[in-house]
PDB file of N, CA, C and O in Angstrom:
ATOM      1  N   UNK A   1      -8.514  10.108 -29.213  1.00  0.00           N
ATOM      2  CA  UNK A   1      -8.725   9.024 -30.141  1.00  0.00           C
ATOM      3  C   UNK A   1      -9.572   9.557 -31.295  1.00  0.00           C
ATOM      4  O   UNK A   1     -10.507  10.339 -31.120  1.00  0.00           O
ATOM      5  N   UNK A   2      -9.200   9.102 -32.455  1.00  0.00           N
ATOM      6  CA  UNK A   2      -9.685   9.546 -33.634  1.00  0.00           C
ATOM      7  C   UNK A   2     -11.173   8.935 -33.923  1.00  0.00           C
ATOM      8  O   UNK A   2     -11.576   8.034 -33.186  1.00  0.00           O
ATOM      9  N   UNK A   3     -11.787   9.297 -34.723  1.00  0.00           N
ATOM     10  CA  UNK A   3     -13.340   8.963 -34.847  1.00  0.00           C
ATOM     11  C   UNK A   3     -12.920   7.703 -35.983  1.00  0.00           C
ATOM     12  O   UNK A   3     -13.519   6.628 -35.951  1.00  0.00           O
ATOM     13  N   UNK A   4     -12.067   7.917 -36.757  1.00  0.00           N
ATOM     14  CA  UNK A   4     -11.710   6.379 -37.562  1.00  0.00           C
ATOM     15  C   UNK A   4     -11.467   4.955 -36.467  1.00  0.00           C
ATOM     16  O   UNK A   4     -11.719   3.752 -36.539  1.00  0.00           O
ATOM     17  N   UNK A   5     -10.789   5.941 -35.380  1.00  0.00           N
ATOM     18  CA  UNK A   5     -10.169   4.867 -34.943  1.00  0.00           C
ATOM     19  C   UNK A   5     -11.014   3.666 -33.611  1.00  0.00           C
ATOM     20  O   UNK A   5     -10.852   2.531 -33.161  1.00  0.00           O
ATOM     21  N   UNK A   6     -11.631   4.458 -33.499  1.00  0.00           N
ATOM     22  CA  UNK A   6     -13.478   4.192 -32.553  1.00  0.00           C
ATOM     23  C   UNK A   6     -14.349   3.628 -33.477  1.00  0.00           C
ATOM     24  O   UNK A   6     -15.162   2.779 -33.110  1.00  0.00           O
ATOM     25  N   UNK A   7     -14.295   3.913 -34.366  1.00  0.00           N
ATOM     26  CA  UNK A   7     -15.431   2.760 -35.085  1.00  0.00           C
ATOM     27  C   UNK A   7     -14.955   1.677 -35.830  1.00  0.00           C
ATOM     28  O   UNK A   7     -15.656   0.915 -36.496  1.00  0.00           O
ATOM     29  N   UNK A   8     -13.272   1.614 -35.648  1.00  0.00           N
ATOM     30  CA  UNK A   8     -12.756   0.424 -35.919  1.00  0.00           C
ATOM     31  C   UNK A   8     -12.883  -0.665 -34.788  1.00  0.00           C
ATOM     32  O   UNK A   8     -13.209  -1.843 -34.930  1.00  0.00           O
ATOM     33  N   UNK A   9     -12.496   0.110 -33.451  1.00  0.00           N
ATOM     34  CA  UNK A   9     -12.282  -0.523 -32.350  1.00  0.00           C
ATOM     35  C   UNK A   9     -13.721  -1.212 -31.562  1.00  0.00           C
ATOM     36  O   UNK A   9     -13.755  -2.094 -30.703  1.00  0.00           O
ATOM     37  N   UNK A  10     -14.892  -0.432 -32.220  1.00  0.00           N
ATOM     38  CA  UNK A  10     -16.204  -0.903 -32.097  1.00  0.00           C
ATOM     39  C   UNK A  10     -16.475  -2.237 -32.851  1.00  0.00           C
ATOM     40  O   UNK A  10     -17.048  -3.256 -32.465  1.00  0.00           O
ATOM     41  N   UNK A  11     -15.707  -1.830 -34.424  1.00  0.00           N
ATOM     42  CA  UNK A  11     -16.492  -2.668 -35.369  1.00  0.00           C
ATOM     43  C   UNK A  11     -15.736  -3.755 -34.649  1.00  0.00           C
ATOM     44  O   UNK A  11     -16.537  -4.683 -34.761  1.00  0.00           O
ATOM     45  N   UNK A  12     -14.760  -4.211 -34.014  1.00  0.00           N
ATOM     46  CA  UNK A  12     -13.751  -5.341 -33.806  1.00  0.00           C
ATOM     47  C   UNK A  12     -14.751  -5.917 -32.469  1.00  0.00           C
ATOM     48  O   UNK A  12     -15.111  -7.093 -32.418  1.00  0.00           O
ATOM     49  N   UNK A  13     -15.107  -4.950 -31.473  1.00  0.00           N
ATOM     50  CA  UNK A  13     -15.729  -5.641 -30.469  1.00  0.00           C
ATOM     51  C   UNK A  13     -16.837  -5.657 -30.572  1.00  0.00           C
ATOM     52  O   UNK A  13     -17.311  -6.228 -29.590  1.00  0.00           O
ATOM     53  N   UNK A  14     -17.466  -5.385 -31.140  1.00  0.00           N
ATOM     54  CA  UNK A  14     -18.890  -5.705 -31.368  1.00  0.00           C
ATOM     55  C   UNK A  14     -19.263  -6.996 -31.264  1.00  0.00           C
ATOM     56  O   UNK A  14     -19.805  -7.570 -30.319  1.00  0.00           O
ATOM     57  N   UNK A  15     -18.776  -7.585 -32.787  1.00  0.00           N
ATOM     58  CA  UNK A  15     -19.318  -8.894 -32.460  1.00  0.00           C
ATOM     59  C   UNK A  15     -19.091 -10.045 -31.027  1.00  0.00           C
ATOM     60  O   UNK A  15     -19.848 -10.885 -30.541  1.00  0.00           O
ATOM     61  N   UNK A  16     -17.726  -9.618 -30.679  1.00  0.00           N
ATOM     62  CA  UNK A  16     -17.666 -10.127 -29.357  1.00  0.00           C
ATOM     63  C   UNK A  16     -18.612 -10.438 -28.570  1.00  0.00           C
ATOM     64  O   UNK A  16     -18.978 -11.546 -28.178  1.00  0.00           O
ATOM     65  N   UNK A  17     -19.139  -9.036 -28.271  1.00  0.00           N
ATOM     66  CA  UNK A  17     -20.569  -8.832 -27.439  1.00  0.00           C
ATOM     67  C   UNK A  17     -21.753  -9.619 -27.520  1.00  0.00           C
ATOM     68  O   UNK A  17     -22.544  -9.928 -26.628  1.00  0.00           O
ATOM     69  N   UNK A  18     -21.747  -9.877 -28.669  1.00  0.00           N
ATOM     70  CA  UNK A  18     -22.644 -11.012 -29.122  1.00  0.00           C
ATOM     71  C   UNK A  18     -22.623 -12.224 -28.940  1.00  0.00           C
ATOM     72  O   UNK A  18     -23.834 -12.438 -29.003  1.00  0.00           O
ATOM     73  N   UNK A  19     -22.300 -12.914 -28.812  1.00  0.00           N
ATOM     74  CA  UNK A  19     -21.325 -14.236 -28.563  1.00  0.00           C
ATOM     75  C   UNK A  19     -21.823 -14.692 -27.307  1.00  0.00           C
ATOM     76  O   UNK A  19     -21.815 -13.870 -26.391  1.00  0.00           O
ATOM     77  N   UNK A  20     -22.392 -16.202 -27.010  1.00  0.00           N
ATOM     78  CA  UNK A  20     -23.065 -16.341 -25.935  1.00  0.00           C
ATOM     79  C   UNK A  20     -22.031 -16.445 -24.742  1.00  0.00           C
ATOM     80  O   UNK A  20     -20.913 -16.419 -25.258  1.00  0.00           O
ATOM     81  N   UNK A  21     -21.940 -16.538 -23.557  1.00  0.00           N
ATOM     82  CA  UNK A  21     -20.886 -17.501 -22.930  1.00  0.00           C
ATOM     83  C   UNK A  21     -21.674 -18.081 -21.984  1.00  0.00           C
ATOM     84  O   UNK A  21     -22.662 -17.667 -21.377  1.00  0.00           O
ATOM     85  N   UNK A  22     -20.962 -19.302 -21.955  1.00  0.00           N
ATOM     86  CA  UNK A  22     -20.862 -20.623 -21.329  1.00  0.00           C
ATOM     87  C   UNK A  22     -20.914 -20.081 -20.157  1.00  0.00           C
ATOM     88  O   UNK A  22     -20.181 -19.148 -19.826  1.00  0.00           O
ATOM     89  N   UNK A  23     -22.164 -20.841 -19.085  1.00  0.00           N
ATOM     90  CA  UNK A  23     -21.718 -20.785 -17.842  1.00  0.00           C
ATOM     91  C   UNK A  23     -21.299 -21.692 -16.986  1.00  0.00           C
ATOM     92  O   UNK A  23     -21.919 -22.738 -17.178  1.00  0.00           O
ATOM     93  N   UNK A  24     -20.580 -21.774 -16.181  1.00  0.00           N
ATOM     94  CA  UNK A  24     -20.002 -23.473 -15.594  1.00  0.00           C
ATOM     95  C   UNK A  24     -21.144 -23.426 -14.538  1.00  0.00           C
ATOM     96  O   UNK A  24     -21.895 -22.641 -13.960  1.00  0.00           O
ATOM     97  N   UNK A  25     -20.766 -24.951 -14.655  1.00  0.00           N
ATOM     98  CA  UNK A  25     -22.287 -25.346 -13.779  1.00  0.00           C
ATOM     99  C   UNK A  25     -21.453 -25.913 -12.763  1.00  0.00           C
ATOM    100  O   UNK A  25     -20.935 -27.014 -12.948  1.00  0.00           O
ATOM    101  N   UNK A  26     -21.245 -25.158 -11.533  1.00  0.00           N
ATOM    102  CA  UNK A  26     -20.672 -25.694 -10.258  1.00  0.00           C
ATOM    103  C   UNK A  26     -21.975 -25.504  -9.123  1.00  0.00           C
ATOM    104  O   UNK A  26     -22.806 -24.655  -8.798  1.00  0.00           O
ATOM    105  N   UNK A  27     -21.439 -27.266  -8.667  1.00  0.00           N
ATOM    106  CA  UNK A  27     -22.318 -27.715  -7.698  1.00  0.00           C
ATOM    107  C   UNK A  27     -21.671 -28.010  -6.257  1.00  0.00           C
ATOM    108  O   UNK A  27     -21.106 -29.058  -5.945  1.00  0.00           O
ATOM    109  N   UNK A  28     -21.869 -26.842  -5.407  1.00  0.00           N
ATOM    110  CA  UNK A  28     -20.958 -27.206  -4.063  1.00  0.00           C
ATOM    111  C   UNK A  28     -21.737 -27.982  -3.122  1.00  0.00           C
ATOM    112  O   UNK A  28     -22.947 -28.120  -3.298  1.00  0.00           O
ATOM    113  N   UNK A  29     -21.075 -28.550  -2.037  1.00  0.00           N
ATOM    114  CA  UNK A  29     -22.004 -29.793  -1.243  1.00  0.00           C
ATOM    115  C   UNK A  29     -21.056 -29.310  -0.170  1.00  0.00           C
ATOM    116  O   UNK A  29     -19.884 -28.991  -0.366  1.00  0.00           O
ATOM    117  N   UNK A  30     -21.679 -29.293   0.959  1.00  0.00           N
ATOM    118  CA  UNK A  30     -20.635 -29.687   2.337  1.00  0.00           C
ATOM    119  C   UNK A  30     -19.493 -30.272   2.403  1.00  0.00           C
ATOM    120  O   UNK A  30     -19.411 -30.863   1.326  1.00  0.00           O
ATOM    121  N   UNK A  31     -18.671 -30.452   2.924  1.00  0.00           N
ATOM    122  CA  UNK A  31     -17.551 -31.139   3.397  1.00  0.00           C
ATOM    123  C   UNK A  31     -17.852 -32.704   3.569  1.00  0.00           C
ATOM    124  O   UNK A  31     -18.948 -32.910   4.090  1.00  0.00           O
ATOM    125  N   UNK A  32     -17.311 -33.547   3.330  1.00  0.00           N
ATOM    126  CA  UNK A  32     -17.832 -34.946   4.085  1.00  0.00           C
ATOM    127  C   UNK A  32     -16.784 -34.527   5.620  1.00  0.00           C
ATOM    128  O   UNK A  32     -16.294 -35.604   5.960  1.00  0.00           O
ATOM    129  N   UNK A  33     -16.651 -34.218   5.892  1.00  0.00           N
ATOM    130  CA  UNK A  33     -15.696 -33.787   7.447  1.00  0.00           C
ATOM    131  C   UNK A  33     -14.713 -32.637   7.947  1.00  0.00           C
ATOM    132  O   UNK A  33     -13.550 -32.466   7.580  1.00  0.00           O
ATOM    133  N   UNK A  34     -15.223 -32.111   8.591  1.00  0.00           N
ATOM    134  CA  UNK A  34     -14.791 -30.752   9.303  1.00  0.00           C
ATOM    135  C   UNK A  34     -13.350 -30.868   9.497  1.00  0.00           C
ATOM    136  O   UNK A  34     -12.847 -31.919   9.892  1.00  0.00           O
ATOM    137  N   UNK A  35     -12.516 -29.586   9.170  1.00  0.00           N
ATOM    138  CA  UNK A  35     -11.117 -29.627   9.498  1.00  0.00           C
ATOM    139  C   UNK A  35     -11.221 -29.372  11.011  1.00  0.00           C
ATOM    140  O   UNK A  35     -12.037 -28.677  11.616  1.00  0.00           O
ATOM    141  N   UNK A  36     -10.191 -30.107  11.474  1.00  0.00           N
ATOM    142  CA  UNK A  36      -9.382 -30.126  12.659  1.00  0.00           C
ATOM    143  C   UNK A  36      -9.122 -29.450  13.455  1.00  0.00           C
ATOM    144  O   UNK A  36      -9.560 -28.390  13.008  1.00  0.00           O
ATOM    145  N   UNK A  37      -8.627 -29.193  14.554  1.00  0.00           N
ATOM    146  CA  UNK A  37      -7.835 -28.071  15.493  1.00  0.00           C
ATOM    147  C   UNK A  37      -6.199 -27.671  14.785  1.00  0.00           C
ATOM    148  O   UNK A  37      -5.532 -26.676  14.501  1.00  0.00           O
ATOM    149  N   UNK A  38      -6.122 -28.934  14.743  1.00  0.00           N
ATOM    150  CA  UNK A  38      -4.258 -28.824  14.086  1.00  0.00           C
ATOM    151  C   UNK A  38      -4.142 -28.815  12.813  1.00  0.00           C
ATOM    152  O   UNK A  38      -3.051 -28.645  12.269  1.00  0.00           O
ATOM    153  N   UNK A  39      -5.501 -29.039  12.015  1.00  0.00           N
ATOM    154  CA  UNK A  39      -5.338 -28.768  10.569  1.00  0.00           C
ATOM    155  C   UNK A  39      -5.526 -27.262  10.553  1.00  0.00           C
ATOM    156  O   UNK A  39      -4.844 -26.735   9.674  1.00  0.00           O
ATOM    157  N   UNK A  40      -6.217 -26.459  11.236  1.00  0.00           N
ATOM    158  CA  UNK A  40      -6.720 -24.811  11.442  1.00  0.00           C
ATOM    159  C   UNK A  40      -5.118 -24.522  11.734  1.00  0.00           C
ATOM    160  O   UNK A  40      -4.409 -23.784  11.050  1.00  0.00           O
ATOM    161  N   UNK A  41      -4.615 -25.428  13.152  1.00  0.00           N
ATOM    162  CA  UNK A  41      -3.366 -24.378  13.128  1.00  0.00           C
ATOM    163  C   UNK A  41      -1.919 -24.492  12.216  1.00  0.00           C
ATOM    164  O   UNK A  41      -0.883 -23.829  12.156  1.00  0.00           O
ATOM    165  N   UNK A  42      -2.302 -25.378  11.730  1.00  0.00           N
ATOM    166  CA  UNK A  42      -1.079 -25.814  10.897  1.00  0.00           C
ATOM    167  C   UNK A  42      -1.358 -25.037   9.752  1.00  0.00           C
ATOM    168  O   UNK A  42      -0.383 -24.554   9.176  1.00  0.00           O
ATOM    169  N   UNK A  43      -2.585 -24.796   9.262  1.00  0.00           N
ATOM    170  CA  UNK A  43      -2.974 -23.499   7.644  1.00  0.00           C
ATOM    171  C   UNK A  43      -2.305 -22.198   8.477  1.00  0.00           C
ATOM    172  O   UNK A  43      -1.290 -21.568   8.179  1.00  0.00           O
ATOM    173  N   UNK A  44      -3.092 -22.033   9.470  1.00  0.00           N
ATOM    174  CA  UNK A  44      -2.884 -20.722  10.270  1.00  0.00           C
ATOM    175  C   UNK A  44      -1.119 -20.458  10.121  1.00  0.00           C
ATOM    176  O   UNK A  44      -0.583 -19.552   9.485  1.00  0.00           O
ATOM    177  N   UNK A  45      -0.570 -21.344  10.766  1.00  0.00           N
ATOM    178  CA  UNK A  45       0.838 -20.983  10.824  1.00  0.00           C
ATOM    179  C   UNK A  45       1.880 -21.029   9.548  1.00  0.00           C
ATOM    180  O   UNK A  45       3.090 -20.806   9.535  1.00  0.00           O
ATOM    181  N   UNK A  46       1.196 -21.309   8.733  1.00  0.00           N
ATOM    182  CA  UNK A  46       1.786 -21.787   7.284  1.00  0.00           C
ATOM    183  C   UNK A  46       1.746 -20.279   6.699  1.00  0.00           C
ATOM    184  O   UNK A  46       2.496 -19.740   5.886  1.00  0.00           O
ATOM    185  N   UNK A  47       0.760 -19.845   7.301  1.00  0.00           N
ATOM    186  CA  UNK A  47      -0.024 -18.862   6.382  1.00  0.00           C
ATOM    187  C   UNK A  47       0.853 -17.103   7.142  1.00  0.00           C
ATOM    188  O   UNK A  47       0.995 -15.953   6.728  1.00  0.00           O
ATOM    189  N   UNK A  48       1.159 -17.743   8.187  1.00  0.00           N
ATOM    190  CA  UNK A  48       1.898 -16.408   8.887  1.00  0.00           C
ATOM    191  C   UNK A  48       3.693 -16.413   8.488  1.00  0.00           C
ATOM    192  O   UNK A  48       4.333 -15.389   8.250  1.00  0.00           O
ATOM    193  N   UNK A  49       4.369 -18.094   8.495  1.00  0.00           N
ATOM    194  CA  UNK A  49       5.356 -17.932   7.746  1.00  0.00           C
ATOM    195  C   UNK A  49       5.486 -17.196   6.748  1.00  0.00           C
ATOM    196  O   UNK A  49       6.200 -16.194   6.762  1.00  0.00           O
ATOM    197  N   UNK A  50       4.699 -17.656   5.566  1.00  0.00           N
ATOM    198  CA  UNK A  50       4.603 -17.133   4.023  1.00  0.00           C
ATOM    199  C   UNK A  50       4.670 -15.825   3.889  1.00  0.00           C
ATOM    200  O   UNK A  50       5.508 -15.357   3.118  1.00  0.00           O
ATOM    201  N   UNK A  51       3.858 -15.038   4.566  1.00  0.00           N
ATOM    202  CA  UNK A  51       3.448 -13.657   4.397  1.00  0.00           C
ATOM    203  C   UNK A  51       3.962 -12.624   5.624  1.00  0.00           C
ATOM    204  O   UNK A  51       4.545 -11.547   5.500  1.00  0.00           O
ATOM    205  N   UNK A  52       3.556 -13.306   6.823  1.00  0.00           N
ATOM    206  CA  UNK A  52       4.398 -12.463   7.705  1.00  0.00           C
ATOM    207  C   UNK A  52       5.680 -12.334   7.940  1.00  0.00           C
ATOM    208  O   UNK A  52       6.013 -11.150   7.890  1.00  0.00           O
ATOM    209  N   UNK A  53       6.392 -12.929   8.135  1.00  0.00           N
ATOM    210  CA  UNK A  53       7.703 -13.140   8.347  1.00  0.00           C
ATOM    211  C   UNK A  53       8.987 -12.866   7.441  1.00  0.00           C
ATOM    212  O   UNK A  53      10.138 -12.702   7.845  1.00  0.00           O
ATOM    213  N   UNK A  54       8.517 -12.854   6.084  1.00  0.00           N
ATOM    214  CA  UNK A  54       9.617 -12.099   5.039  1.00  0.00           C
ATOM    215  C   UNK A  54       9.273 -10.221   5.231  1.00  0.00           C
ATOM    216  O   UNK A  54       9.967  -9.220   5.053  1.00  0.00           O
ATOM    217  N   UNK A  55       8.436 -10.358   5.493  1.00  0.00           N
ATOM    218  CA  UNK A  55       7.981  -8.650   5.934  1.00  0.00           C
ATOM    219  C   UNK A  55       8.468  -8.139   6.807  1.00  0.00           C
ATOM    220  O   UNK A  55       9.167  -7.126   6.790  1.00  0.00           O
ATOM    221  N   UNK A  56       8.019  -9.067   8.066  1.00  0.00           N
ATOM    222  CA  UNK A  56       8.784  -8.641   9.361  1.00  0.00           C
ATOM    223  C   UNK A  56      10.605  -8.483   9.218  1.00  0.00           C
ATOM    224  O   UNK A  56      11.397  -7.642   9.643  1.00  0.00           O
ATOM    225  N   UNK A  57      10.704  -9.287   8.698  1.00  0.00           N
ATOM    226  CA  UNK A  57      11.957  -9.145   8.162  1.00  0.00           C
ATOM    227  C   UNK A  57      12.718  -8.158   7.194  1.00  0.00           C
ATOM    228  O   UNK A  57      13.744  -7.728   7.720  1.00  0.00           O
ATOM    229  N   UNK A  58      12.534  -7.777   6.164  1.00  0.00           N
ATOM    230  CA  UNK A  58      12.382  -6.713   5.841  1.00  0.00           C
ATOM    231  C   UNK A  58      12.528  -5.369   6.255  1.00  0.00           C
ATOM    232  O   UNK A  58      13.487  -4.609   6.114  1.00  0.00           O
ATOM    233  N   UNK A  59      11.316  -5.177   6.841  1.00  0.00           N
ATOM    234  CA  UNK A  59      10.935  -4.208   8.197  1.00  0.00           C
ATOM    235  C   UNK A  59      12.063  -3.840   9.296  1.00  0.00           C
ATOM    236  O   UNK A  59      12.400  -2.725   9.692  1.00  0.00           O
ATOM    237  N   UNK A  60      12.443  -4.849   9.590  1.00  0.00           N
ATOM    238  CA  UNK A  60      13.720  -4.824  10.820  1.00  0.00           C
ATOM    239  C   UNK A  60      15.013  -4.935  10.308  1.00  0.00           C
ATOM    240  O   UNK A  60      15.956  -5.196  11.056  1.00  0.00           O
ATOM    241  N   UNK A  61      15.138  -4.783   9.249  1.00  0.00           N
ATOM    242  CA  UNK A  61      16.586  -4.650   8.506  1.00  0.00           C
ATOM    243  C   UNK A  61      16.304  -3.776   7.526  1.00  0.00           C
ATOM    244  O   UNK A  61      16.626  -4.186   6.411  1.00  0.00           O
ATOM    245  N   UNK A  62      15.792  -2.668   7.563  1.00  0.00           N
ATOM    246  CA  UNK A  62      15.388  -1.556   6.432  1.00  0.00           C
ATOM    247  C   UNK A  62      16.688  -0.889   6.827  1.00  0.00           C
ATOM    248  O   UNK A  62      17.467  -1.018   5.882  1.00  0.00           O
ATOM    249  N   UNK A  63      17.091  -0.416   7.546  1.00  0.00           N
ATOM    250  CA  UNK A  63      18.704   0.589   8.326  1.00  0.00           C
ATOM    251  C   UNK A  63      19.726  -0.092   7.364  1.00  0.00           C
ATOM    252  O   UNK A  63      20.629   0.562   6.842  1.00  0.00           O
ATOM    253  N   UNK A  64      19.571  -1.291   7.169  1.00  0.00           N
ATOM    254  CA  UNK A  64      20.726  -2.246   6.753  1.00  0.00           C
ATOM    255  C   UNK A  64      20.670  -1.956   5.010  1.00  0.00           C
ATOM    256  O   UNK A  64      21.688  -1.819   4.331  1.00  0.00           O
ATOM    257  N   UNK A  65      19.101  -1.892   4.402  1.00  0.00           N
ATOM    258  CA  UNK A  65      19.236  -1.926   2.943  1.00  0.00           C
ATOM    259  C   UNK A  65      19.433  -0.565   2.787  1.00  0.00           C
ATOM    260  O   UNK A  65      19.884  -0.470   1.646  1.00  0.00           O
ATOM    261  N   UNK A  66      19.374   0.324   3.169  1.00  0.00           N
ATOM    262  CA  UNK A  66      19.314   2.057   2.901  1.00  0.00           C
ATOM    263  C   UNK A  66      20.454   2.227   1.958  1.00  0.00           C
ATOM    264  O   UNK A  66      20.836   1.084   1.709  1.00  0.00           O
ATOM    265  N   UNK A  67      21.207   3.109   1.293  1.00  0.00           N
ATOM    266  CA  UNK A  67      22.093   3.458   0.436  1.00  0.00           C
ATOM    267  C   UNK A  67      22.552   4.383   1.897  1.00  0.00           C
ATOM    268  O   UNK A  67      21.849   4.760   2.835  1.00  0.00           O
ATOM    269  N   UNK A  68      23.676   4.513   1.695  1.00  0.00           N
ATOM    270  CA  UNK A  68      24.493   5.433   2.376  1.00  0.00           C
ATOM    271  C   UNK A  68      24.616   6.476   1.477  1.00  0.00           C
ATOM    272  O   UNK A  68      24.989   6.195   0.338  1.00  0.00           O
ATOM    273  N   UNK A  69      24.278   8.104   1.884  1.00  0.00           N
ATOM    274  CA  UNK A  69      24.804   9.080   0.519  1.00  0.00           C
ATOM    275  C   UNK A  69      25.399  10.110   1.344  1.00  0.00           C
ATOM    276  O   UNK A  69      25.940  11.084   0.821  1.00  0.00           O
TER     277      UNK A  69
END
């Protein structure tokens, strides 16, 4: 990188740097009520469809996508 091209790319972010930012003001509190047994397994199993199972799949039919050469 050229020395023109660094003190352009400075002069551009510079002021950026300056610039206050906003911080969000998040206020967390407890739950008003604890999840469930069947709400745990119903995320749980939602969560193994989604992600496990197109994999597993995948995985066990890799022979099948191969190119023949």
């Amino acid at each position: 990188m050229s020395v023109l091209t660094s003190l352009l790319l400075r002069g551009l972010t510079g002021s950026a740097r300056r610039l206050p930012v906003p911080r969000a003001k998040i206020h967390s509190m407890p739950p008003e009520e604890e999840l469930g047994i069947m709400e745990k397994a119903i995320a749980l199993t939602s969560c193994f469809v989604t992600f496990l199972l197109p994999a597993g799949w995948i995985l066990s039919h890799l022979e099948d996508y191969k190119r023949p050469e």
